[in-house]
mmCIF file of C-alpha atoms in Angstrom:
data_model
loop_
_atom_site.group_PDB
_atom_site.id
_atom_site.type_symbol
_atom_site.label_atom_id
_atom_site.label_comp_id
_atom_site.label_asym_id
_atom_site.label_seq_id
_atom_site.Cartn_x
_atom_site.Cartn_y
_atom_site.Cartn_z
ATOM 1 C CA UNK A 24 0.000 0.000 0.000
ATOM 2 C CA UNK A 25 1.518 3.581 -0.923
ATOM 3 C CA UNK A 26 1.714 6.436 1.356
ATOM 4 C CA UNK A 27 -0.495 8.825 -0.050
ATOM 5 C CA UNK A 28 -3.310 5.525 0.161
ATOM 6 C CA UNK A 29 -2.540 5.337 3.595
ATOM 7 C CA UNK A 30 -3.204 9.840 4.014
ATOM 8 C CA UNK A 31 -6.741 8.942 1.856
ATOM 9 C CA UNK A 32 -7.958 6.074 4.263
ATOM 10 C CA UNK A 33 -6.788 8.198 6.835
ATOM 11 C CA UNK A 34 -8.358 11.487 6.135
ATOM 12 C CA UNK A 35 -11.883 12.094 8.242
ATOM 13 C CA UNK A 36 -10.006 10.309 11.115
ATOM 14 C CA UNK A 37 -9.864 12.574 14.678
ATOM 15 C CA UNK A 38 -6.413 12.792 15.832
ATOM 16 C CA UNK A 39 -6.853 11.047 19.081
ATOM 17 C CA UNK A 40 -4.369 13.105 21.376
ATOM 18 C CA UNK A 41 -5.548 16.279 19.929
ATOM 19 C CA UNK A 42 -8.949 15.550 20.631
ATOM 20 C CA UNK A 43 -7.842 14.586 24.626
ATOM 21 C CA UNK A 44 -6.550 17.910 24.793
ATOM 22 C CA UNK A 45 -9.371 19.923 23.461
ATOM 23 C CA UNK A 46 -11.780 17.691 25.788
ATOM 24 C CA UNK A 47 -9.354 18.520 28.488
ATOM 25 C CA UNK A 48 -9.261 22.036 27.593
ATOM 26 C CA UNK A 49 -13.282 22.140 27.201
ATOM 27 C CA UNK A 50 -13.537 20.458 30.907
ATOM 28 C CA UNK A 51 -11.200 22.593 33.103
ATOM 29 C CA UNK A 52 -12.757 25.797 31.250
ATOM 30 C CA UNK A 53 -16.438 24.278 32.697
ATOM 31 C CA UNK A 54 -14.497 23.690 35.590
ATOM 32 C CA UNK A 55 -13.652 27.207 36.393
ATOM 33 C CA UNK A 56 -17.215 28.238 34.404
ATOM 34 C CA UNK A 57 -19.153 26.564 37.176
ATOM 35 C CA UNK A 58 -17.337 27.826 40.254
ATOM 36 C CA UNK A 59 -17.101 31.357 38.962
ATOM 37 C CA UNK A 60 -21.340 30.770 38.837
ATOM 38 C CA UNK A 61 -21.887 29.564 42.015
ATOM 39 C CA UNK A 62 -19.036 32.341 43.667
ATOM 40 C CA UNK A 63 -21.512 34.998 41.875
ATOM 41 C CA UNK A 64 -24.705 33.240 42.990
ATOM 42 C CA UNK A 65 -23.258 32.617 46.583
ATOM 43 C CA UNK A 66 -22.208 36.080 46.977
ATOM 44 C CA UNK A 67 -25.396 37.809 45.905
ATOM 45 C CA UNK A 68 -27.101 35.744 48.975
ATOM 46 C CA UNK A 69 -25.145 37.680 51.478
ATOM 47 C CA UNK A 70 -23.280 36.406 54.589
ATOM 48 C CA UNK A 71 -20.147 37.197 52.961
ATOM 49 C CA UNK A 72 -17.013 38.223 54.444
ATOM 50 C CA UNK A 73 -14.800 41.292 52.529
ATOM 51 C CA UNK A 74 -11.137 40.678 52.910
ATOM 52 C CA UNK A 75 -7.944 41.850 50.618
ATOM 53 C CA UNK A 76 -6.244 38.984 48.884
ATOM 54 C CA UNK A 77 -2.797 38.515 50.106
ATOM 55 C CA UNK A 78 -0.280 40.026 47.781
ATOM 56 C CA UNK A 79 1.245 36.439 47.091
ATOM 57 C CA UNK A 80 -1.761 35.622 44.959
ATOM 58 C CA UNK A 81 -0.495 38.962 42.995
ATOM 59 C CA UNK A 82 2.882 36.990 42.678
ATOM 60 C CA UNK A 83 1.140 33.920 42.039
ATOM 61 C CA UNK A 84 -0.165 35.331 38.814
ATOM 62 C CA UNK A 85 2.884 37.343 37.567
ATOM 63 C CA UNK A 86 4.728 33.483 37.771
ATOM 64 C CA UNK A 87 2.344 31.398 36.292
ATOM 65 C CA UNK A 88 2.401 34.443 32.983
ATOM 66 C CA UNK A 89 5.944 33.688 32.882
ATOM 67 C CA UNK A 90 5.492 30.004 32.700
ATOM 68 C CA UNK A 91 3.333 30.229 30.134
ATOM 69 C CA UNK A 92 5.793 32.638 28.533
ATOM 70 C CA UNK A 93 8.829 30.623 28.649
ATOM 71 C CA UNK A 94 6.377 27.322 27.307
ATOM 72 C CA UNK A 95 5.560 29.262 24.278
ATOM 73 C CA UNK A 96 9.182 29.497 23.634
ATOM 74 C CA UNK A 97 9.481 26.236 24.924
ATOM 75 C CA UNK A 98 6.781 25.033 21.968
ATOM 76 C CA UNK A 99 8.742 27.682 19.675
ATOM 77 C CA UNK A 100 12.149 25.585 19.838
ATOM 78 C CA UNK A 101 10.482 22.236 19.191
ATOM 79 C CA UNK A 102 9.263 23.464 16.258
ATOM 80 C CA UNK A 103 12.376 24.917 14.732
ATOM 81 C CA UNK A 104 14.026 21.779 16.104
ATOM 82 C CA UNK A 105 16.047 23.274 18.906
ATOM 83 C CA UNK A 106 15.308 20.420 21.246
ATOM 84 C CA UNK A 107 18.280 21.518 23.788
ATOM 85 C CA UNK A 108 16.717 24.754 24.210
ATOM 86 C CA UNK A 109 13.314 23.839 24.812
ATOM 87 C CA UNK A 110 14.111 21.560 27.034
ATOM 88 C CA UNK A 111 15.743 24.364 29.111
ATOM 89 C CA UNK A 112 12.454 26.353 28.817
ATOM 90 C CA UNK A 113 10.283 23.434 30.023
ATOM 91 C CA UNK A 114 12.865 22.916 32.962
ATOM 92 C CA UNK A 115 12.018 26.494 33.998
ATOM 93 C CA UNK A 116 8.827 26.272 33.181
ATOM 94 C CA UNK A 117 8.421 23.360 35.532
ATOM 95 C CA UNK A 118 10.055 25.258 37.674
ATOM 96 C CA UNK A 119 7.989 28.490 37.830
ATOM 97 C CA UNK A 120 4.891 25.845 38.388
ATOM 98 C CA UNK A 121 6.496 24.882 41.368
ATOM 99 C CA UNK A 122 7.358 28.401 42.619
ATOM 100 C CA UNK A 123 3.454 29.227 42.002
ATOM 101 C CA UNK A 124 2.127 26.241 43.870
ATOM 102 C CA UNK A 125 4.763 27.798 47.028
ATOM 103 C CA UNK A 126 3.386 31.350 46.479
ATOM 104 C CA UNK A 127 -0.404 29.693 46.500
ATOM 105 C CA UNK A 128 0.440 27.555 49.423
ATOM 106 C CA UNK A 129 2.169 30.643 51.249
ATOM 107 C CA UNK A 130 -1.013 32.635 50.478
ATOM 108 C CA UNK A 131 -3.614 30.168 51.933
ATOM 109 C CA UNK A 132 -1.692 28.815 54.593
ATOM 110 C CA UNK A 133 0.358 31.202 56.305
ATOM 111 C CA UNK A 134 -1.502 35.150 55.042
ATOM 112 C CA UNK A 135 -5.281 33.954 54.728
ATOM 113 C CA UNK A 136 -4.829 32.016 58.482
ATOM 114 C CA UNK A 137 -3.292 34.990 59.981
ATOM 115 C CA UNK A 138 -6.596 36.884 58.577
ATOM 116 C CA UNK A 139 -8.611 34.314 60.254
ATOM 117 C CA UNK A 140 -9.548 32.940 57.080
ATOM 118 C CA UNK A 141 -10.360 29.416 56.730
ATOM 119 C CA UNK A 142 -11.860 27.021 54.601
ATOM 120 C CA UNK A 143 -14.101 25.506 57.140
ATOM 121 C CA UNK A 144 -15.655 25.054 60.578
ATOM 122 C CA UNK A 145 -16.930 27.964 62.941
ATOM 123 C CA UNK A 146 -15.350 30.794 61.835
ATOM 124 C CA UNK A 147 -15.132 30.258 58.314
ATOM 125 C CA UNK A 148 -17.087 31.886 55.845
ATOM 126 C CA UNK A 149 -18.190 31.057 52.350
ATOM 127 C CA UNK A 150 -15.908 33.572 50.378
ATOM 128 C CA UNK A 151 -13.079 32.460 52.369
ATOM 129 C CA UNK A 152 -14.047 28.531 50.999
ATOM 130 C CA UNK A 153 -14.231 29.692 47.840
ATOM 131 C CA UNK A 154 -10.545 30.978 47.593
ATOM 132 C CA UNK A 155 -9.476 27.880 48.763
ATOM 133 C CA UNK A 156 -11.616 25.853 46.653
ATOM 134 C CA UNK A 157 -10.377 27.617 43.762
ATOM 135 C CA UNK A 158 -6.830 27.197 45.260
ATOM 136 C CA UNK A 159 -7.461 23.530 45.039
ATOM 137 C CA UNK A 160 -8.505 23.589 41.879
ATOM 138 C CA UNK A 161 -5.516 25.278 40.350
ATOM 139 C CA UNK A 162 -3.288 23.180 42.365
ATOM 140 C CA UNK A 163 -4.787 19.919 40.947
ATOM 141 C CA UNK A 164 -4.888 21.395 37.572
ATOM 142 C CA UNK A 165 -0.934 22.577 38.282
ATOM 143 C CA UNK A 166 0.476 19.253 39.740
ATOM 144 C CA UNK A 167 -1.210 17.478 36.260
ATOM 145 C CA UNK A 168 0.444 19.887 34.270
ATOM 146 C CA UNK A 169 3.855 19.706 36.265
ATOM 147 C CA UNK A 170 3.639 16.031 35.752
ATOM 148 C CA UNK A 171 2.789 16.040 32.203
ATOM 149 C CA UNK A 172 5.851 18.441 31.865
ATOM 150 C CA UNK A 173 8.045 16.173 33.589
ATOM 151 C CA UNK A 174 6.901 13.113 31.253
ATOM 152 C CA UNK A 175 7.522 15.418 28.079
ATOM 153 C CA UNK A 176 10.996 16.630 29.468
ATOM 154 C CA UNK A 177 11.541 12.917 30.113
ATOM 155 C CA UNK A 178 10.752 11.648 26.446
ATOM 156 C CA UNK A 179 13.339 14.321 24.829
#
């Protein structure tokens, strides 16, 4: 069988690991769709508590933009077949994931407690749970990326 009858019986065919990823994609954006709902419906009810975030959250998000700088470049390199290079950007970017999960876990657990803060019991209060559910949320979403990183970094 030729090559170009192999491209015809292939053509109409999903490319399996680019469909993962866009149903990946499509999930953690309902994900955050959903939460961002109920934080708006919640809220709205009353009962809720007004507090500053910490200013490690503001770190938080200056990091992860530079992760997802440095993968771009990472991506960039692959592509012009600079594989020494990109691995160097994925290494950092693996590494800026890391330094976002400490400014996240610094945030909740050491500023948000000292602001008698908490996710549950007594003295918590809903828009304090919903920080640290959303915390959660980026943390489980980080460690999978972190790991998928590691497995890609791994493979070249």
């Amino acid at each position: 069988m030729s090559t170009m009858s192999i491209h015809k019986e292939n053509k109409g065919l999903v490319n399996t690991s680019k469909f993962t990823l866009w149903m990946f994609l499509v999930s953690i954006v309902m994900v955050f769709a959903a939460l961002t709902s109920a934080y708006l419906v919640r809220r709205a009810e009353g009962n809720w508590l007004e507090f500053d975030l910490p200013n490690s959250f503001l770190y938080s998000t200056i990091v992860i933009v530079l992760s997802s700088i440095t993968l771009h470049f990472a991506y960039t390199n692959i592509k012009n077949n600079n594989i020494s290079q990109s691995k160097i950007l994925m290494l950092i970017t693996t590494l800026l994931g890391l330094v976002f999960l400490g400014f996240q876990y610094y945030a909740c657990f050491v500023e948000l407690f000292d602001m008698k803060v908490f996710l549950g019991g007594s003295q918590s209060n809903p828009s304090g749970s919903f920080v640290y559910v959303l915390v959660g949320v980026h943390w489980a979403h980080l460690i999978s990326g972190i790991i998928y990183l590691l497995i890609i970094l791994s493979k070249t």
